[in-house]
Coordinates of C-alpha atoms and ligand atoms in Angstrom, one line a residue:
M1 CA 17.9 18.3 -10.3
R2 CA 16.0 15.3 -11.5
S3 CA 12.6 14.7 -10.1
G4 CA 9.1 13.1 -11.0
F5 CA 6.6 10.7 -10.4
V6 CA 6.6 6.9 -10.7
A7 CA 3.4 4.8 -10.2
L8 CA 3.0 1.3 -9.0
A9 CA 0.8 -1.1 -10.9
G10 CA 0.1 -5.2 -10.2
R11 CA -2.3 -7.3 -8.7
P12 CA -3.1 -7.1 -5.4
N13 CA -0.6 -8.7 -2.9
V14 CA 2.4 -8.9 -5.4
G15 CA 4.5 -6.4 -2.8
K16 CA 3.7 -3.1 -4.2
S17 CA 3.8 -1.5 -1.0
T18 CA 6.6 -3.5 0.5
L19 CA 8.7 -2.5 -2.5
V20 CA 7.8 1.3 -1.9
N21 CA 9.0 1.3 1.6
T22 CA 12.2 -0.4 0.4
L23 CA 12.8 2.2 -2.3
C24 CA 12.1 4.9 0.1
G25 CA 14.3 3.2 2.9
G26 CA 11.5 3.6 5.7
K27 CA 8.1 2.6 6.2
V28 CA 5.6 4.8 4.1
A29 CA 2.7 2.2 3.4
I30 CA 1.2 -0.7 5.6
V31 CA 1.8 -4.1 4.4
S32 CA 0.1 -7.4 5.1
D33 CA -0.6 -10.8 3.5
K34 CA -4.2 -10.2 2.9
P35 CA -5.1 -8.8 -0.5
Q36 CA -6.4 -5.2 -1.0
T37 CA -4.4 -3.8 1.9
T38 CA -3.6 -0.3 0.1
R39 CA -7.0 1.2 -0.3
R40 CA -5.8 4.8 -1.6
R41 CA -2.8 6.4 -3.2
I42 CA 0.1 7.3 -1.0
F43 CA 3.3 9.0 -2.3
G44 CA 6.4 7.8 -1.1
I45 CA 9.5 9.8 -1.6
A46 CA 12.9 8.9 -1.8
N47 CA 15.6 11.7 -2.0
G48 CA 19.0 11.5 -3.4
D49 CA 21.8 14.3 -3.6
D50 CA 20.4 15.7 -6.7
W51 CA 17.1 13.8 -7.4
Q52 CA 13.7 13.4 -5.8
L53 CA 11.8 10.0 -6.9
V54 CA 8.2 10.3 -5.9
L55 CA 6.5 6.9 -5.8
A56 CA 2.8 6.5 -6.2
D57 CA 1.8 3.3 -4.0
L58 CA -1.7 2.2 -5.2
P59 CA -4.1 -0.5 -4.7
G60 CA -3.7 -3.6 -6.9
F61 CA -5.9 -3.8 -10.1
Q62 CA -9.1 -5.5 -9.4
R63 CA -12.7 -6.0 -10.6
P64 CA -14.8 -3.5 -8.5
R65 CA -17.6 -5.3 -6.5
D66 CA -19.0 -2.4 -4.3
P67 CA -18.5 1.5 -4.0
L68 CA -15.3 0.9 -2.0
T69 CA -13.6 -1.2 -4.5
E70 CA -14.8 1.1 -7.4
R71 CA -13.1 4.0 -5.9
M72 CA -10.1 2.0 -5.5
Q73 CA -10.0 1.1 -9.1
R74 CA -10.9 4.5 -9.9
T75 CA -7.8 5.8 -7.8
V76 CA -5.6 3.4 -9.8
D77 CA -7.0 4.6 -13.1
Q78 CA -6.5 8.2 -12.4
S79 CA -3.1 7.8 -10.8
L80 CA -1.7 6.4 -14.0
E81 CA -2.0 9.9 -15.5
E82 CA 0.8 12.6 -15.5
I83 CA 3.6 10.2 -14.4
E84 CA 7.0 9.9 -15.8
A85 CA 7.0 6.0 -15.7
I86 CA 5.3 2.9 -14.4
L87 CA 6.9 0.3 -12.0
F88 CA 4.7 -2.9 -13.0
V89 CA 5.3 -5.3 -9.8
L90 CA 4.8 -9.1 -10.6
D91 CA 5.2 -11.8 -7.7
A92 CA 7.9 -14.4 -8.9
R93 CA 6.1 -16.9 -6.7
E94 CA 3.0 -17.0 -8.5
R95 CA 2.3 -17.9 -12.1
I96 CA 2.3 -14.9 -14.3
G97 CA -1.1 -15.2 -16.0
A98 CA -4.0 -13.6 -17.2
G99 CA -4.6 -11.3 -14.3
D100 CA -0.9 -9.6 -15.2
R101 CA -1.5 -9.6 -18.9
Y102 CA -4.8 -7.5 -18.2
I103 CA -2.5 -5.0 -16.3
A104 CA 0.3 -5.2 -19.1
Q105 CA -2.4 -4.1 -21.7
C106 CA -3.4 -1.1 -19.8
V107 CA 0.2 -0.1 -18.7
F108 CA 1.8 -0.7 -21.9
S109 CA -0.7 1.5 -23.6
L110 CA 0.0 4.7 -21.6
G111 CA 3.2 6.0 -23.5
V112 CA 5.4 6.1 -20.8
P113 CA 8.4 3.8 -19.9
V114 CA 7.4 0.5 -18.0
V115 CA 9.9 -0.8 -15.6
I116 CA 9.1 -4.5 -14.6
A117 CA 10.0 -5.6 -11.0
L118 CA 9.7 -9.2 -10.6
N119 CA 9.4 -9.3 -6.9
K120 CA 9.9 -11.9 -4.0
V121 CA 12.5 -13.9 -5.8
D122 CA 14.1 -14.3 -2.3
Q123 CA 14.5 -18.3 -1.7
L124 CA 13.6 -19.2 -5.3
K125 CA 16.2 -21.2 -7.3
P126 CA 18.1 -19.3 -10.3
G127 CA 16.4 -21.5 -12.8
H128 CA 12.9 -20.7 -11.6
I129 CA 13.7 -16.9 -11.4
A130 CA 15.1 -17.1 -15.0
S131 CA 12.0 -18.7 -16.5
Q132 CA 9.7 -16.4 -14.6
M133 CA 11.8 -13.3 -16.1
Q134 CA 11.3 -14.9 -19.5
T135 CA 7.4 -15.1 -19.1
A136 CA 7.7 -11.5 -17.8
A137 CA 9.6 -10.5 -20.8
E138 CA 6.7 -11.4 -23.1
L139 CA 4.3 -9.1 -21.5
G140 CA 5.2 -6.0 -23.2
D141 CA 7.8 -3.7 -24.6
F142 CA 9.5 -2.8 -21.2
R143 CA 12.4 -0.7 -20.4
A144 CA 13.9 -2.7 -18.0
L145 CA 13.2 -5.9 -16.0
H146 CA 14.7 -6.2 -12.5
P147 CA 14.5 -9.4 -10.4
V148 CA 14.2 -8.0 -7.0
S149 CA 13.1 -9.0 -3.2
A150 CA 11.4 -6.0 -1.4
K151 CA 11.7 -7.9 1.7
T152 CA 15.4 -8.5 1.8
G153 CA 16.4 -5.5 -0.3
D154 CA 18.0 -7.6 -2.9
G155 CA 18.2 -5.7 -6.2
V156 CA 16.3 -2.8 -5.0
A157 CA 19.1 -0.3 -5.2
E158 CA 19.9 -1.0 -8.9
L159 CA 16.2 -0.5 -9.4
R160 CA 16.2 2.8 -7.8
E161 CA 18.9 4.0 -10.1
E162 CA 16.9 2.8 -13.2
L163 CA 14.0 4.8 -12.1
V164 CA 16.0 8.0 -11.3
E165 CA 17.6 7.8 -14.6
L166 CA 14.3 8.0 -16.2
L167 CA 13.3 11.1 -14.4
P168 CA 13.4 14.6 -16.1
E169 CA 15.1 17.6 -14.8
G170 CA 12.5 19.1 -12.3
P171 CA 12.1 20.7 -8.8
A172 CA 11.9 18.9 -5.6
Y173 CA 7.9 18.5 -5.1
F174 CA 8.3 17.6 -1.4
P175 CA 10.7 19.0 1.2
A176 CA 13.8 16.6 1.9
E177 CA 12.6 15.5 5.4
Q178 CA 9.3 14.2 4.0
T179 CA 8.9 10.6 3.2
T180 CA 5.1 10.3 2.9
S181 CA 1.9 12.4 1.6
L182 CA -0.2 11.0 4.5
S183 CA -0.9 13.1 7.5
L184 CA 0.0 12.2 11.0
E185 CA -3.6 11.1 11.8
E186 CA -3.9 9.2 8.5
Q187 CA -0.4 7.4 9.4
I188 CA -1.5 6.5 12.9
A189 CA -5.0 5.2 11.5
E190 CA -3.0 2.8 8.8
L191 CA -0.6 1.5 11.4
V192 CA -3.6 0.3 13.6
R193 CA -5.2 -1.0 10.4
E194 CA -2.2 -2.8 9.8
K195 CA -2.3 -4.5 13.3
A196 CA -5.8 -5.4 12.9
L197 CA -5.1 -7.0 9.6
Q198 CA -2.4 -9.3 11.2
L199 CA -5.0 -10.4 13.6
T200 CA -8.0 -11.1 11.6
R201 CA -8.8 -13.4 8.6
E202 CA -11.4 -14.3 6.0
E203 CA -13.8 -11.6 5.3
V204 CA -13.0 -9.4 8.7
P205 CA -10.0 -7.6 7.1
H206 CA -11.7 -6.4 4.2
A207 CA -14.6 -5.0 6.7
I208 CA -12.1 -3.1 8.8
T209 CA -11.6 0.6 8.5
V210 CA -9.9 3.0 11.1
E211 CA -10.2 6.9 11.8
V212 CA -8.4 8.7 14.3
D213 CA -10.9 10.7 16.2
E214 CA -8.8 12.8 18.3
L215 CA -4.9 13.4 18.4
T216 CA -3.7 15.4 21.5
E217 CA -0.1 15.8 23.1
K218 CA -0.9 12.9 25.2
V219 CA -3.6 10.7 23.6
A220 CA -4.4 9.3 20.4
R221 CA -8.1 8.2 20.2
V222 CA -8.7 6.0 17.4
I223 CA -12.0 4.0 16.2
L224 CA -11.9 0.9 14.4
Y225 CA -15.2 0.2 12.2
V226 CA -16.5 -3.0 11.0
E227 CA -19.7 -3.8 9.4
T228 CA -21.4 -6.5 11.8
D229 CA -21.7 -7.1 15.4
S230 CA -20.2 -10.5 15.0
Q231 CA -17.1 -8.8 13.2
K232 CA -17.0 -6.3 16.1
Q233 CA -16.9 -9.3 18.5
I234 CA -14.2 -10.9 16.7
L235 CA -12.0 -7.8 16.5
V236 CA -12.5 -7.1 20.2
G237 CA -11.8 -10.8 21.1
K238 CA -12.7 -12.6 24.3
G239 CA -12.3 -10.4 27.1
G240 CA -10.8 -7.7 24.7
A241 CA -7.7 -9.6 23.8
V242 CA -7.4 -8.9 20.1
I243 CA -8.0 -5.2 20.4
K244 CA -5.6 -5.1 23.2
E245 CA -3.0 -6.8 21.2
I246 CA -3.8 -4.4 18.4
G247 CA -2.7 -1.6 20.8
V248 CA 0.3 -3.5 21.9
R249 CA 1.8 -3.8 18.5
A250 CA 0.5 -0.4 17.1
R251 CA 1.7 1.6 20.1
P252 CA 5.3 1.4 19.7
E253 CA 5.3 2.4 16.1
I254 CA 2.8 5.5 16.6
E255 CA 5.2 6.7 19.5
H256 CA 8.2 6.4 17.1
L257 CA 6.1 8.2 14.8
L258 CA 5.2 11.0 17.2
G259 CA 8.4 11.1 19.0
R260 CA 6.7 11.0 22.3
R261 CA 4.8 8.6 24.7
T262 CA 1.2 8.3 23.7
F263 CA -1.8 6.8 25.5
L264 CA -3.6 4.9 22.7
E265 CA -7.2 4.6 23.0
L266 CA -8.9 2.2 20.8
Q267 CA -12.5 1.8 20.4
V268 CA -14.5 -0.6 17.9
K269 CA -17.8 0.2 16.3
A270 CA -20.1 -1.6 14.0
R271 CA -21.1 0.7 11.0
P272 CA -23.3 -1.5 8.7
R273 CA -22.4 -1.3 5.2
W274 CA -19.7 1.4 5.5
R275 CA -18.1 0.1 2.5
R276 CA -21.3 1.2 0.4
D277 CA -21.8 4.6 2.1
E278 CA -20.5 7.2 -0.3
A279 CA -20.4 10.0 2.5
M280 CA -18.3 7.9 4.8
L281 CA -15.8 6.8 2.1
E282 CA -15.4 10.2 1.3
R283 CA -14.8 11.3 4.7
L284 CA -12.2 8.5 5.0
G285 CA -10.4 9.8 2.2
L286 CA -11.1 6.7 0.0
Ligands
GTP301 N1 9.1 -13.5 0.4 C1 8.7 -12.1 0.2 N2 7.4 -11.4 0.6 C2 7.3 -10.3 0.2 C3 8.0 -9.8 -0.8 N3 7.5 -8.4 -0.9 C4 6.4 -8.5 -0.2 N4 6.2 -9.6 0.4 C5 4.9 -10.3 1.1 O1 3.8 -10.3 0.2 C6 2.7 -9.9 1.2 C7 2.0 -8.6 0.3 O2 2.9 -7.4 0.5 P1 2.3 -6.0 0.1 O3 3.5 -5.1 0.1 O4 1.4 -5.6 1.2 O5 1.5 -6.2 -1.2 P2 0.8 -5.1 -2.1 O6 1.1 -5.3 -3.7 O7 1.0 -3.8 -1.7 O8 -0.7 -5.5 -1.9 P3 -2.2 -4.9 -1.8 O9 -2.0 -3.4 -1.3 O10 -3.1 -5.5 -1.3 O11 -2.4 -4.5 -3.5 C8 3.1 -9.4 2.5 O12 2.9 -10.6 3.3 C9 4.6 -9.1 2.2 O13 5.4 -9.4 3.5 C10 9.4 -10.3 -1.0 O14 10.3 -9.6 -1.7 N5 9.8 -11.5 -0.7
MG302 MG1 -0.2 -2.2 -0.9

């Protein structure tokens, strides 16, 4: 049996979580078009007949601005220890630039193999992909470079094989039926947050955090926190339209996860400066 941990590194929004989901063949991490969607480490587990690949999905590298983003960057730094390899993800649609080179300096100095995934190559012209691959190749002494689309799945099977080959002999770290390290409550909170991110913009997505208050056989009671009353108004929407839509979108996925019908009760609360509240961040597992 081969097994081990591979951590994802890259700028925010390059598609790390989407790629973890595709590599695992199911939804492990939430995804959005807003940067800083992932706030903590989530293990996604991919299993084969004689291997187990544990992928550590992580926040994107960033310059900390407050205690929340400080904790996120600390999570990134700590998660790059005791792993078998790094999967360094780049966005083929963006210019590969200073942000990527900064991350490259860090990941290529860790002494473990670095595999580069040049993501989002769907709909790109072959010539453009080739020139991006050339730029990516200059970032450091990589083990392999794979152009992929996490969205369509193109190139992902080959990437998975490459990663599995880097794993040493070892035990299964998680039972075969488990695909994520998050508890049910945490998965529900993340699903609700994903829908809230879809329906908000500008500073609001960054001010949202979600907590499951109660989960019973019949009911999931979930609280969405924002920082100000005006953000609360936005998240509730006119006549409750926004929060209702969040529920409509989240409920089928939550019912699928739980395997039963569930009454989803959503409540929005303003919690000033929660991103700076260390006790709150601790409670949220951030
Ligand atoms: N076209 C295209 N879009 C993609 C692909 N992979 C991810 N995306 C989109 O890119 C955006 C960001 O995806 P995420 O997976 O949330 O990115 P991330 O790197 O985890 O972002 P953070 O958690 O914020 O650091 C989403 O809108 C995805 O749908 C891809 O292969 N092709
Ligand atoms: Mg993410």
